[in-house]
Coordinates of C-alpha atoms in Angstrom, one line a residue:
Chain W
M1 CA -32.2 9.0 89.8
I2 CA -32.1 7.7 86.3
I3 CA -34.6 5.0 87.1
F4 CA -37.3 7.5 87.9
G5 CA -37.2 8.8 84.4
V6 CA -37.2 5.2 83.0
A7 CA -40.1 4.3 85.3
L8 CA -42.1 7.4 84.2
L9 CA -41.5 6.4 80.6
S10 CA -42.5 2.8 81.4
I11 CA -45.7 3.9 83.2
C12 CA -46.7 6.1 80.3
M13 CA -46.2 3.2 77.9
L14 CA -48.1 0.7 80.0
I15 CA -51.1 3.0 80.3
G16 CA -50.9 3.8 76.6
V17 CA -50.8 0.1 75.7
I18 CA -53.7 -0.8 78.0
V19 CA -55.8 2.1 76.7
G20 CA -54.9 1.1 73.1
D21 CA -55.9 -2.5 73.7
A22 CA -59.2 -1.3 75.3
L23 CA -59.9 0.9 72.3
G24 CA -59.3 -2.0 70.0
G25 CA -61.7 -4.1 72.0
L26 CA -64.3 -1.3 71.9
M27 CA -63.9 -1.0 68.1
G28 CA -64.1 -4.8 67.7
V29 CA -60.7 -5.1 66.1
E30 CA -58.0 -7.3 67.6
A31 CA -55.4 -4.6 67.6
N32 CA -53.6 -2.0 69.8
V33 CA -55.3 1.1 68.6
G34 CA -53.1 4.2 69.0
G35 CA -51.4 3.0 72.1
V36 CA -48.0 4.5 71.2
G37 CA -49.7 7.8 70.4
V38 CA -51.5 7.9 73.7
S39 CA -48.3 7.1 75.5
M40 CA -46.4 9.9 73.8
F41 CA -49.0 12.5 74.7
L42 CA -49.1 11.2 78.3
L43 CA -45.3 11.6 78.5
V44 CA -45.5 15.1 77.1
L45 CA -48.2 16.1 79.6
A46 CA -46.4 14.4 82.5
V47 CA -43.0 16.0 81.7
D48 CA -44.7 19.4 81.2
Y49 CA -46.5 19.1 84.6
L50 CA -43.4 17.9 86.5
K51 CA -41.2 20.6 85.0
K52 CA -43.6 23.3 86.0
K53 CA -43.7 21.9 89.6
N54 CA -39.9 21.7 89.4
K55 CA -40.1 18.0 90.3
L56 CA -38.1 16.6 87.4
Q57 CA -34.4 16.3 88.2
V58 CA -31.8 16.3 85.5
K59 CA -30.8 12.8 86.4
S60 CA -34.4 11.6 85.9
E61 CA -34.6 13.3 82.6
E62 CA -31.5 11.4 81.5
G63 CA -33.3 8.2 82.0
I64 CA -35.9 9.3 79.4
A65 CA -33.3 11.1 77.1
F66 CA -31.2 7.9 76.8
W67 CA -34.1 6.0 75.3
G68 CA -35.0 8.8 73.0
G69 CA -31.3 8.9 71.8
I70 CA -31.3 5.1 71.2
Y71 CA -34.3 5.4 69.0
I72 CA -32.6 5.5 65.5
P73 CA -30.4 2.5 66.3
I74 CA -33.5 0.6 67.4
V75 CA -35.2 1.6 64.1
V76 CA -32.2 0.3 62.3
A77 CA -32.5 -3.0 64.2
M78 CA -36.2 -3.1 63.4
S79 CA -35.5 -2.6 59.7
A80 CA -32.8 -5.3 59.7
Q81 CA -35.4 -7.9 60.7
Q82 CA -38.1 -7.3 58.2
N83 CA -39.0 -9.5 55.3
V84 CA -37.2 -7.3 52.7
V85 CA -36.8 -10.1 50.2
A86 CA -40.6 -10.4 49.8
A87 CA -41.0 -6.6 50.0
L88 CA -38.6 -6.0 47.1
D89 CA -41.5 -6.5 44.6
G90 CA -42.9 -3.3 45.8
G91 CA -39.7 -1.3 45.5
G92 CA -41.0 0.9 42.6
M93 CA -44.1 1.7 44.6
A94 CA -42.1 2.7 47.6
I95 CA -40.0 5.2 45.6
L96 CA -43.0 6.6 43.8
A97 CA -45.1 7.0 47.0
G98 CA -42.2 8.5 49.0
V99 CA -41.3 11.1 46.4
V100 CA -44.9 12.1 45.5
V101 CA -45.9 12.6 49.1
V102 CA -42.9 15.0 49.6
V103 CA -43.5 17.0 46.5
V104 CA -47.2 17.5 47.3
G105 CA -46.2 18.5 50.8
F106 CA -43.9 21.3 49.5
L107 CA -46.6 22.6 47.2
S108 CA -49.1 22.8 50.0
I109 CA -47.0 24.5 52.6
P110 CA -47.5 28.1 51.3
F111 CA -51.3 27.6 51.5
I112 CA -51.2 26.2 55.1
S113 CA -48.8 28.9 56.0
R114 CA -51.6 31.4 55.3
I115 CA -54.0 29.8 57.8
G116 CA -54.3 31.6 61.1
E117 CA -51.9 34.3 60.2
K118 CA -53.2 36.9 62.6
A119 CA -50.9 39.8 61.9
K120 CA -50.9 39.2 58.2
V121 CA -49.9 42.7 57.3
N122 CA -47.1 42.7 59.8
E123 CA -45.8 39.4 58.7
Q124 CA -45.8 40.5 55.1
E125 CA -43.9 43.6 56.0
I126 CA -41.3 41.5 57.8
E127 CA -41.1 39.1 54.9
L128 CA -40.6 42.0 52.5
S129 CA -37.8 43.3 54.6
I130 CA -36.2 39.9 54.7
L131 CA -36.6 39.0 51.1
P132 CA -34.6 41.6 49.3
K133 CA -31.6 41.0 51.5
E134 CA -31.8 37.3 50.7
Q135 CA -32.0 38.0 47.1
I136 CA -29.0 40.3 47.2
K137 CA -27.0 37.4 48.8
Chain C
M1 CA -11.3 -20.7 68.7
I2 CA -13.8 -19.4 66.1
N3 CA -16.5 -21.6 67.7
M4 CA -15.7 -20.1 71.1
I5 CA -16.1 -16.5 69.8
K6 CA -19.3 -17.5 68.0
E7 CA -20.7 -19.0 71.1
G8 CA -19.8 -16.0 73.2
L9 CA -21.6 -13.7 70.7
E10 CA -24.6 -15.9 70.4
N11 CA -25.0 -16.3 74.2
N12 CA -25.1 -12.5 74.5
G13 CA -27.4 -11.8 71.6
L14 CA -28.8 -8.5 72.7
I15 CA -25.3 -7.2 73.5
T16 CA -24.0 -8.4 70.1
A17 CA -26.9 -6.5 68.5
F18 CA -25.9 -3.3 70.3
A19 CA -22.3 -3.7 69.0
V20 CA -23.3 -4.6 65.5
I21 CA -25.9 -1.8 65.1
G22 CA -23.4 0.6 66.7
I23 CA -20.8 -0.3 64.0
V24 CA -23.5 0.1 61.3
M25 CA -24.4 3.5 62.6
Y26 CA -20.8 4.5 62.7
I27 CA -20.2 3.6 59.1
A28 CA -23.5 5.2 58.0
Y29 CA -22.7 8.5 59.7
F30 CA -19.1 8.4 58.3
L31 CA -20.5 7.9 54.8
S32 CA -23.1 10.6 55.3
D33 CA -20.3 13.1 56.3
K34 CA -17.7 12.1 53.6
L35 CA -19.9 11.2 50.6
T36 CA -22.9 13.5 50.9
K37 CA -21.4 16.2 53.1
G38 CA -24.3 15.6 55.6
R39 CA -26.9 16.3 53.0
V40 CA -28.4 12.8 53.4
H41 CA -28.5 12.3 57.1
G42 CA -26.6 9.4 58.7
S43 CA -29.8 8.0 60.2
A44 CA -31.3 7.5 56.7
I45 CA -28.2 5.7 55.5
A46 CA -28.2 3.6 58.6
I47 CA -31.9 2.5 58.1
M48 CA -31.0 1.7 54.4
F49 CA -28.2 -0.5 55.7
G50 CA -30.7 -2.1 58.1
L51 CA -32.9 -3.0 55.1
I52 CA -29.9 -4.3 53.2
L53 CA -28.9 -6.5 56.2
A54 CA -32.5 -7.8 56.3
Y55 CA -32.2 -8.6 52.6
I56 CA -28.9 -10.5 53.1
G57 CA -30.4 -12.4 56.0
G58 CA -33.5 -13.3 54.0
V59 CA -31.5 -14.5 51.0
N60 CA -29.1 -16.6 53.1
T61 CA -31.7 -18.3 55.3
G62 CA -34.9 -18.2 53.3
G63 CA -36.6 -16.9 56.5
E64 CA -38.9 -14.0 57.0
K65 CA -37.1 -12.2 59.8
G66 CA -34.2 -10.7 57.9
I67 CA -30.8 -10.8 59.6
S68 CA -32.2 -12.0 62.9
D69 CA -32.9 -15.4 61.3
I70 CA -29.1 -15.9 61.4
Q71 CA -28.4 -17.3 64.9
L72 CA -25.4 -15.0 65.4
F73 CA -27.6 -11.9 64.9
S74 CA -30.8 -13.1 66.7
G75 CA -30.3 -10.4 69.3
I76 CA -31.2 -7.8 66.6
G77 CA -34.7 -9.3 66.7
L78 CA -34.9 -8.4 70.4
M79 CA -33.4 -5.0 70.0
G80 CA -35.7 -4.0 67.1
G81 CA -38.7 -5.9 68.4
G82 CA -42.0 -4.2 69.2
M83 CA -41.4 -3.7 72.9
L84 CA -38.1 -1.8 72.9
R85 CA -39.1 0.0 69.6
D86 CA -42.3 1.4 71.1
F87 CA -40.4 2.3 74.3
A88 CA -37.8 4.3 72.4
I89 CA -40.3 6.0 70.1
I90 CA -42.4 7.2 73.1
A91 CA -39.2 8.6 74.7
T92 CA -38.6 10.8 71.7
A93 CA -41.7 12.8 72.7
F94 CA -39.7 14.0 75.7
G95 CA -38.2 16.9 73.6
A96 CA -41.7 18.1 72.6
N97 CA -43.3 21.1 74.2
F98 CA -47.0 21.9 73.9
S99 CA -46.8 25.6 74.5
E100 CA -44.3 26.0 71.6
V101 CA -46.7 24.3 69.2
K102 CA -49.5 26.5 70.5
K103 CA -47.5 29.5 69.4
T104 CA -47.9 28.5 65.7
G105 CA -51.6 28.5 66.5
I106 CA -54.3 27.1 64.2
G107 CA -51.8 27.0 61.3
G108 CA -49.5 24.6 63.1
I109 CA -52.3 22.3 64.2
T110 CA -53.8 22.3 60.7
A111 CA -50.4 21.5 59.3
L112 CA -50.1 18.4 61.6
F113 CA -53.6 17.0 60.7
F114 CA -53.3 17.9 57.1
G115 CA -49.8 16.4 56.8
I116 CA -50.8 13.1 58.3
F117 CA -54.1 12.9 56.3
Y118 CA -52.8 13.7 52.9
S119 CA -49.7 11.5 53.2
F120 CA -51.9 8.6 54.3
V121 CA -54.3 9.2 51.4
I122 CA -51.5 9.5 48.8
G123 CA -49.9 6.3 50.2
I124 CA -53.2 4.4 49.8
I125 CA -53.9 5.7 46.3
I126 CA -50.4 4.6 45.1
A127 CA -50.8 1.3 46.9
L128 CA -54.1 0.8 45.1
C129 CA -52.5 1.5 41.7
F130 CA -50.0 -1.2 42.5
G131 CA -52.7 -3.7 43.2
Y132 CA -53.0 -3.8 47.0
R133 CA -56.6 -4.3 48.0
D134 CA -56.9 -5.4 51.7
S135 CA -57.4 -2.7 54.3
V136 CA -54.6 -3.9 56.6
A137 CA -51.9 -3.7 53.8
L138 CA -53.3 -0.3 52.6
T139 CA -53.4 1.2 56.1
T140 CA -49.8 0.0 56.8
I141 CA -48.5 1.4 53.5
G142 CA -50.4 4.6 54.0
G143 CA -48.9 4.7 57.5
G144 CA -45.4 4.3 55.9
A145 CA -46.2 7.3 53.7
V146 CA -46.8 9.2 57.0
T147 CA -43.4 8.2 58.5
Y148 CA -41.3 5.0 58.6
I149 CA -42.4 4.8 62.3
V150 CA -46.1 5.2 61.9
G151 CA -46.1 2.5 59.2
P152 CA -44.6 -0.4 61.2
V153 CA -46.2 0.7 64.5
S154 CA -49.7 0.7 62.8
G155 CA -48.8 -2.5 60.8
T156 CA -47.9 -4.3 64.0
A157 CA -51.0 -3.1 65.8
I158 CA -53.4 -4.2 63.1
G159 CA -51.6 -7.5 62.2
A160 CA -49.9 -6.8 58.9
S161 CA -47.3 -9.2 57.5
S162 CA -43.6 -8.6 57.7
D163 CA -43.2 -7.9 53.9
I164 CA -45.9 -5.2 54.0
I165 CA -44.2 -3.7 57.1
A166 CA -40.8 -3.7 55.3
L167 CA -42.5 -2.0 52.4
S168 CA -44.0 0.7 54.7
I169 CA -40.5 1.3 56.1
A170 CA -39.2 1.7 52.6
V171 CA -41.9 4.2 51.7
G172 CA -41.2 6.2 54.8
L173 CA -37.4 6.0 54.2
I174 CA -37.8 7.3 50.6
K175 CA -40.0 10.1 52.0
S176 CA -37.4 11.0 54.6
I177 CA -34.5 11.0 52.1
S178 CA -36.6 13.1 49.6
V179 CA -37.3 15.7 52.3
M180 CA -33.6 15.9 53.1
I181 CA -32.6 16.4 49.5
L182 CA -35.5 18.6 48.3
T183 CA -35.8 21.0 51.2
P184 CA -32.8 23.2 50.3
I185 CA -34.2 23.3 46.7
F186 CA -37.7 24.3 47.7
A187 CA -36.7 26.5 50.6
K188 CA -36.9 29.8 48.8
K189 CA -40.1 29.1 46.9
I190 CA -42.0 28.3 50.1
K191 CA -40.3 31.1 52.1
L192 CA -38.7 28.7 54.6
N193 CA -36.7 31.4 56.3
N194 CA -38.6 32.0 59.6
P195 CA -39.5 29.9 62.7
R196 CA -43.3 29.9 61.9
T197 CA -42.9 28.5 58.4
A198 CA -40.3 26.0 59.7
M199 CA -42.9 24.7 62.3
I200 CA -45.5 24.4 59.6
Y201 CA -43.1 22.7 57.3
G202 CA -42.2 20.3 60.2
G203 CA -45.9 19.6 60.6
V204 CA -46.6 18.9 57.0
M205 CA -43.6 16.7 56.3
G206 CA -43.4 15.1 59.7
T207 CA -40.5 12.8 59.2
T208 CA -38.2 14.0 62.1
S209 CA -34.9 13.0 60.6
G210 CA -35.8 14.3 57.2
V211 CA -37.0 17.6 58.6
A212 CA -34.0 18.0 60.8
A213 CA -31.5 17.2 58.0
G214 CA -33.4 19.3 55.5
L215 CA -33.5 22.3 57.8
A216 CA -29.9 21.9 58.7
A217 CA -29.0 22.1 55.0
T218 CA -31.2 25.2 54.7
D219 CA -30.7 27.2 57.9
V220 CA -29.4 25.5 61.1
K221 CA -31.2 28.0 63.3
L222 CA -34.6 26.6 62.1
V223 CA -33.9 23.0 63.1
P224 CA -35.5 23.0 66.6
Y225 CA -38.7 24.6 65.3
G226 CA -39.3 22.1 62.5
A227 CA -38.2 19.1 64.7
M228 CA -40.6 20.2 67.4
T229 CA -43.8 19.9 65.2
A230 CA -42.4 16.8 63.5
T231 CA -42.2 15.1 66.9
F232 CA -45.9 15.7 67.5
Y233 CA -46.5 14.4 64.0
T234 CA -45.2 10.9 64.8
G235 CA -47.3 10.8 68.0
L236 CA -50.4 12.0 66.3
G237 CA -49.8 9.6 63.4
C238 CA -49.4 6.6 65.7
L239 CA -52.7 7.7 67.3
L240 CA -54.7 8.3 64.2
V241 CA -53.5 5.8 61.6
P242 CA -54.2 2.5 63.5
S243 CA -57.5 3.9 64.8
I244 CA -59.7 6.3 62.9
L245 CA -57.9 6.1 59.6
F246 CA -57.7 2.3 59.8
L247 CA -61.5 2.1 60.5
L248 CA -62.2 4.5 57.6
T249 CA -60.0 2.4 55.3
E250 CA -61.8 -0.8 56.4
I251 CA -65.2 0.8 55.7
I252 CA -64.2 2.0 52.3
F253 CA -62.3 -1.2 51.1

């Protein structure tokens, strides 16, 4: 049933929120520390476990998938209720920060790509065999 | 007559919000398709429309809650409020699969942690250059440089003001759009032509919509690999930014 999926999602979120609040208390900050992150990992683990046991029906999955699918519209609604007028002063900063982060990211990918490349020689061979074709295109 | 319609819409605020946001999404995806040939993903245009709506609301009411300060659109406040937002964000983790990420091995994990850390640091450095000094604002803006989700989620958790949260969304949005546009341009230089590099790319960039659109414009077959690590990125970001990274920021500033 669809509600099973929704309930599973709800339980993961509630546990995450409670853990987040507790973590905040431990750290002495009045904040929910990482609650959403904890919930997401719980959900991944729970879904993984249930799927392996074949206990997650397609209908139940739909209950989770719906909320995942409605995520961008909710983000749009979230954006529509922010104090944008006051934030506009920082518009230049937003553009600079957004672009710089992405460019640095692209520059660093080749280096990270090399980390943990077990079969380095093999991969290079594969890449060499791919590259010339690409260049011919 | 007009009053009757207005009352009907106002009394069903959340439903009105679904309809309004649905129409906004439709227009955004239509423009993405027709004007940019899908290069700038519809979701990015829709979020930009959201920010524009917030601006219109703010100018018209003088309030701090964007379009939801207008009675007719108050339901948008509920739809985009913290509870439903967190619920939907958590649900996106449903598509993620641990064993797939394990396959990229230490490279993939490094990409995830590195991607979050360096984005956060660059966000903070630029915020410092623009005169922000308190740790809550810095963390929220740094979180925005991680993704437009991590920014507001962290900001809400640590008590940032709405204008700082709006700013963090804007930073994340620009990041997402830049990823969409720059990926096809950088693709050859970074050898983005295989699943492994796609997953590392997803882990470094992290913004799911940007990664998905960028890969779609490069090679559609790579989309699921990049999107996979990007999904973990948001989760890990929501975990690290309001906790460890916030504490570090508080200690330093």
